[in-house]
Amino acid sequence: QITLKESGPTLVKPTQTLTLTCTFSGFSLSTSDSGVGVGWIRQPPGKALEWLGNIYWDDDKRYSSSLKRRLTITKDTSKNQVVLTMTNMDPVDTATYYCAHSLYYYDSRGNYRDALDIWGQGTMVTVSS
Amino acid sequence: DIQMTQSPSFVSASVGDRVNITCRASQGISSWLAWFQQKPGEAPKLLIYAASTLQSGVPSRFSGSGSGTDFTLTISSLQPEDFATYYCQQGNTLFTFGPGTKVEIK
């Protein structure tokens, strides 16, 4: 059974750096487990989902174009953890932050993409002085 | 960047109704589209991926169709537990979510 859980501060001040940890079980991000990744997504109160970035078993990383200068995603395979770092936090970054398991799937021609199939419960982060 | 739009933004429907939600991509994304359901206070749940493939455990009243730029999520007979917000998400180039469609009780 795959589970994920986000952890980190609930309150950060403007200009500070946010560090969130996603601790997971039921799968691995080691180099032998191809096609697996973890994504980060956020949702401001009452608003839509926004994808932040993904990290994959082979340490490939992909980031949102609009936020990539502020984001870093790393993994610690031995701890089954993925860490999201977001710099220069602003009140508009107030949101629930989710991590999710990502799994490759293939079309009939062998092309592949990934889907965010299992999500953590999310953690609310407020940015305020 | 690929932008996603959804229509309508709100749907008011009754139990048993057929509901269609449309999603449009700003450029072609083949069939790399997913649909999610989110209930208040809960994390999103994957319903459909690859535009039309039902995720394991999702009821068969949910179906997806489309390719290229235009996609549809259909709920064939709305059940009480289906009142929620639905998001489409493209996976062709990075990921982008649509703005959501809220399905409310009539």
Coordinates of C-alpha atoms in Angstrom, one line a residue:
Chain A
Q1 CA 0.0 0.0 0.0
I2 CA 1.4 3.4 -1.0
T3 CA 1.1 6.3 1.4
L4 CA 2.7 9.7 1.5
K5 CA 2.7 12.4 4.2
E6 CA 3.9 16.0 4.0
S7 CA 5.5 17.7 7.0
G8 CA 7.1 21.1 7.7
P9 CA 6.3 24.5 9.2
T10 CA 2.8 25.8 9.2
L11 CA 3.9 29.4 9.4
V12 CA 6.8 31.1 7.6
K13 CA 7.6 34.8 7.3
P14 CA 7.9 36.7 4.0
T15 CA 11.3 36.4 2.3
Q16 CA 12.1 33.2 4.3
T17 CA 12.8 29.8 2.7
L18 CA 10.2 27.0 3.0
T19 CA 11.3 23.5 3.4
L20 CA 8.7 20.7 3.2
T21 CA 9.4 16.9 3.5
C22 CA 7.3 14.2 1.9
T23 CA 7.8 10.9 3.7
F24 CA 6.5 7.9 1.8
S25 CA 6.1 4.1 2.0
G26 CA 5.1 1.3 -0.3
F27 CA 7.5 2.3 -3.1
S28 CA 11.0 3.3 -3.7
L29 CA 12.8 6.1 -5.6
S30 CA 15.9 4.1 -6.0
T31 CA 17.5 3.7 -9.4
S32 CA 16.2 0.2 -9.8
D33 CA 12.6 1.3 -9.6
S34 CA 12.2 2.9 -13.0
G35 CA 9.1 4.9 -13.9
V36 CA 8.4 6.1 -10.4
G37 CA 8.4 9.7 -9.2
V38 CA 7.1 12.1 -6.6
G39 CA 5.4 15.4 -7.4
W40 CA 4.6 18.5 -5.5
I41 CA 1.3 20.4 -6.0
R42 CA -0.2 23.3 -4.1
Q43 CA -3.6 24.8 -3.6
P44 CA -4.3 28.3 -2.2
P45 CA -7.4 28.5 -0.1
G46 CA -10.5 28.3 -2.3
K47 CA -8.4 28.2 -5.5
A48 CA -7.3 25.7 -8.1
L49 CA -4.4 23.2 -8.0
E50 CA -1.0 24.3 -9.2
W51 CA 1.8 21.9 -10.1
L52 CA 5.2 22.8 -8.7
G53 CA 7.6 20.0 -9.8
N54 CA 8.5 16.3 -9.9
I55 CA 11.5 14.2 -9.1
Y56 CA 12.0 10.7 -10.6
W57 CA 13.8 7.5 -9.7
D58 CA 16.8 8.5 -11.9
D59 CA 17.1 11.9 -10.2
D60 CA 15.6 13.7 -13.2
K61 CA 13.8 16.8 -12.0
R62 CA 11.1 18.9 -13.7
Y63 CA 9.8 22.3 -12.4
S64 CA 7.0 24.7 -13.1
S65 CA 8.2 27.3 -15.6
S66 CA 6.9 30.1 -13.5
L67 CA 8.4 29.0 -10.2
K68 CA 11.6 27.1 -11.2
R69 CA 13.9 29.8 -10.1
R70 CA 12.6 29.5 -6.5
L71 CA 12.2 25.7 -6.3
T72 CA 14.5 22.8 -5.5
I73 CA 13.4 19.2 -5.1
T74 CA 15.7 16.5 -3.8
K75 CA 15.4 12.9 -2.7
D76 CA 16.9 10.8 0.1
T77 CA 16.4 7.3 -1.0
S78 CA 17.6 5.8 2.2
K79 CA 15.0 7.6 4.2
N80 CA 12.2 7.3 1.6
Q81 CA 11.8 11.1 1.6
V82 CA 11.5 13.9 -0.9
V83 CA 12.3 17.5 0.1
L84 CA 10.8 20.6 -1.5
T85 CA 12.6 23.9 -1.0
M86 CA 11.0 27.2 -2.0
T87 CA 12.9 30.5 -1.6
N88 CA 11.7 34.0 -1.0
M89 CA 8.2 33.1 0.3
D90 CA 5.4 35.7 -0.1
P91 CA 1.9 35.8 1.3
V92 CA 0.6 34.7 -2.1
D93 CA 2.4 31.4 -1.5
T94 CA -0.1 30.6 1.3
A95 CA -1.5 27.3 0.3
T96 CA -2.0 23.6 1.1
Y97 CA 1.0 21.8 -0.2
Y98 CA 0.6 18.2 -1.4
C99 CA 3.0 15.5 -2.5
A100 CA 1.9 12.7 -4.8
H101 CA 3.2 9.4 -6.1
S102 CA 3.8 9.6 -9.9
L103 CA 3.9 6.5 -12.1
Y104 CA 4.7 6.2 -15.8
Y105 CA 2.1 4.8 -18.2
Y106 CA 2.5 4.0 -21.9
D107 CA 0.4 4.4 -25.1
S108 CA 0.2 1.9 -27.9
R109 CA 3.2 3.3 -29.6
G110 CA 5.4 3.0 -26.5
N111 CA 5.4 6.7 -25.7
Y112 CA 5.0 7.4 -22.0
R113 CA 4.1 10.1 -19.5
D114 CA 3.3 10.0 -15.8
A115 CA 0.2 10.4 -13.7
L116 CA -0.1 11.6 -10.1
D117 CA -2.0 8.6 -8.8
I118 CA -1.8 8.6 -5.0
W119 CA -1.7 11.8 -3.0
G120 CA -0.7 12.7 0.6
Q121 CA -3.2 14.5 2.9
G122 CA -1.5 17.9 2.3
T123 CA -0.1 20.4 4.7
M124 CA -1.2 24.0 5.1
V125 CA 1.5 26.7 5.0
T126 CA 0.7 30.3 5.9
V127 CA 3.1 33.1 4.9
S128 CA 2.7 36.0 7.2
S129 CA 4.8 38.4 9.3
Chain B
D1 CA 3.4 26.9 -21.5
I2 CA 0.3 24.9 -22.1
Q3 CA -2.8 26.5 -20.6
M4 CA -6.0 24.5 -19.7
T5 CA -9.5 25.8 -19.6
Q6 CA -12.7 24.1 -18.3
S7 CA -16.4 24.7 -18.8
P8 CA -18.6 25.2 -17.2
S9 CA -17.1 26.6 -13.9
F10 CA -20.2 25.4 -12.0
V11 CA -22.8 22.7 -12.6
S12 CA -26.0 22.5 -10.7
A13 CA -27.4 19.0 -11.1
S14 CA -29.6 16.4 -9.5
V15 CA -29.0 12.8 -8.5
G16 CA -29.3 10.6 -11.6
D17 CA -28.4 13.4 -14.0
R18 CA -25.9 13.0 -16.8
V19 CA -23.1 15.5 -16.4
N20 CA -20.5 16.6 -19.0
I21 CA -17.4 18.7 -18.2
T22 CA -15.3 20.0 -21.0
C23 CA -11.5 20.7 -20.8
R24 CA -9.5 22.4 -23.5
A25 CA -5.8 22.7 -24.0
S26 CA -4.1 25.7 -25.6
Q27 CA -2.2 23.3 -27.9
G28 CA -2.4 19.7 -28.8
I29 CA -1.5 17.2 -26.0
S30 CA -2.4 14.0 -27.7
S31 CA -4.2 11.9 -25.0
W32 CA -2.0 13.0 -22.1
L33 CA -4.8 14.2 -20.0
A34 CA -6.0 13.2 -16.5
W35 CA -9.1 14.0 -14.5
F36 CA -9.2 14.5 -10.7
Q37 CA -12.0 14.7 -8.2
Q38 CA -11.6 16.8 -5.0
K39 CA -14.1 17.0 -2.1
P40 CA -13.8 19.7 0.5
G41 CA -11.0 19.2 2.9
E42 CA -9.6 16.2 1.0
A43 CA -6.7 15.6 -1.4
P44 CA -7.5 15.2 -5.1
K45 CA -8.3 11.7 -6.3
L46 CA -7.2 10.5 -9.7
L47 CA -10.2 9.3 -11.8
I48 CA -9.0 9.0 -15.3
Y49 CA -5.6 9.1 -17.1
A50 CA -4.6 8.9 -20.7
A51 CA -7.8 10.8 -21.5
S52 CA -10.1 7.7 -21.2
T53 CA -8.4 5.0 -18.9
L54 CA -10.3 4.6 -15.7
Q55 CA -8.1 4.4 -12.6
S56 CA -8.5 1.2 -10.6
G57 CA -11.4 1.4 -8.2
V58 CA -13.2 4.3 -9.9
P59 CA -16.9 3.6 -10.7
S60 CA -17.8 2.9 -14.3
R61 CA -20.3 5.8 -14.4
F62 CA -17.2 8.0 -14.9
S63 CA -15.8 8.1 -18.4
G64 CA -13.4 10.3 -20.4
S65 CA -13.0 11.0 -24.0
G66 CA -11.1 13.3 -26.4
S67 CA -7.7 13.8 -27.8
G68 CA -5.6 16.7 -29.2
T69 CA -7.1 19.8 -27.5
D70 CA -10.6 18.9 -26.5
F71 CA -11.6 16.5 -23.8
T72 CA -14.8 15.6 -21.9
L73 CA -15.4 14.0 -18.5
T74 CA -18.9 12.4 -18.3
I75 CA -20.7 11.2 -15.2
S76 CA -23.5 9.0 -16.6
S77 CA -25.7 9.0 -13.5
L78 CA -24.8 11.5 -10.8
Q79 CA -24.6 10.0 -7.3
P80 CA -24.6 11.9 -4.0
E81 CA -21.0 11.2 -3.4
D82 CA -20.1 12.7 -6.8
F83 CA -20.8 16.3 -5.7
A84 CA -17.2 17.7 -5.7
T85 CA -14.8 19.8 -7.8
Y86 CA -13.3 18.2 -10.9
Y87 CA -9.9 19.2 -12.4
C88 CA -8.4 18.3 -15.7
Q89 CA -4.6 18.2 -15.9
Q90 CA -2.3 17.9 -19.0
G91 CA 0.8 15.8 -18.8
N92 CA 2.2 16.3 -22.3
T93 CA 4.7 19.0 -21.4
L94 CA 5.3 19.3 -17.7
F95 CA 2.0 19.4 -15.8
T96 CA -0.8 22.0 -15.9
F97 CA -4.1 21.9 -14.1
G98 CA -7.4 23.4 -15.3
P99 CA -9.3 25.9 -13.1
G100 CA -11.8 23.3 -11.9
T101 CA -15.5 22.6 -12.3
K102 CA -17.7 22.5 -9.2
V103 CA -20.6 20.1 -9.3
E104 CA -23.3 21.2 -6.9
I105 CA -26.6 19.8 -5.8
K106 CA -29.6 21.3 -7.5

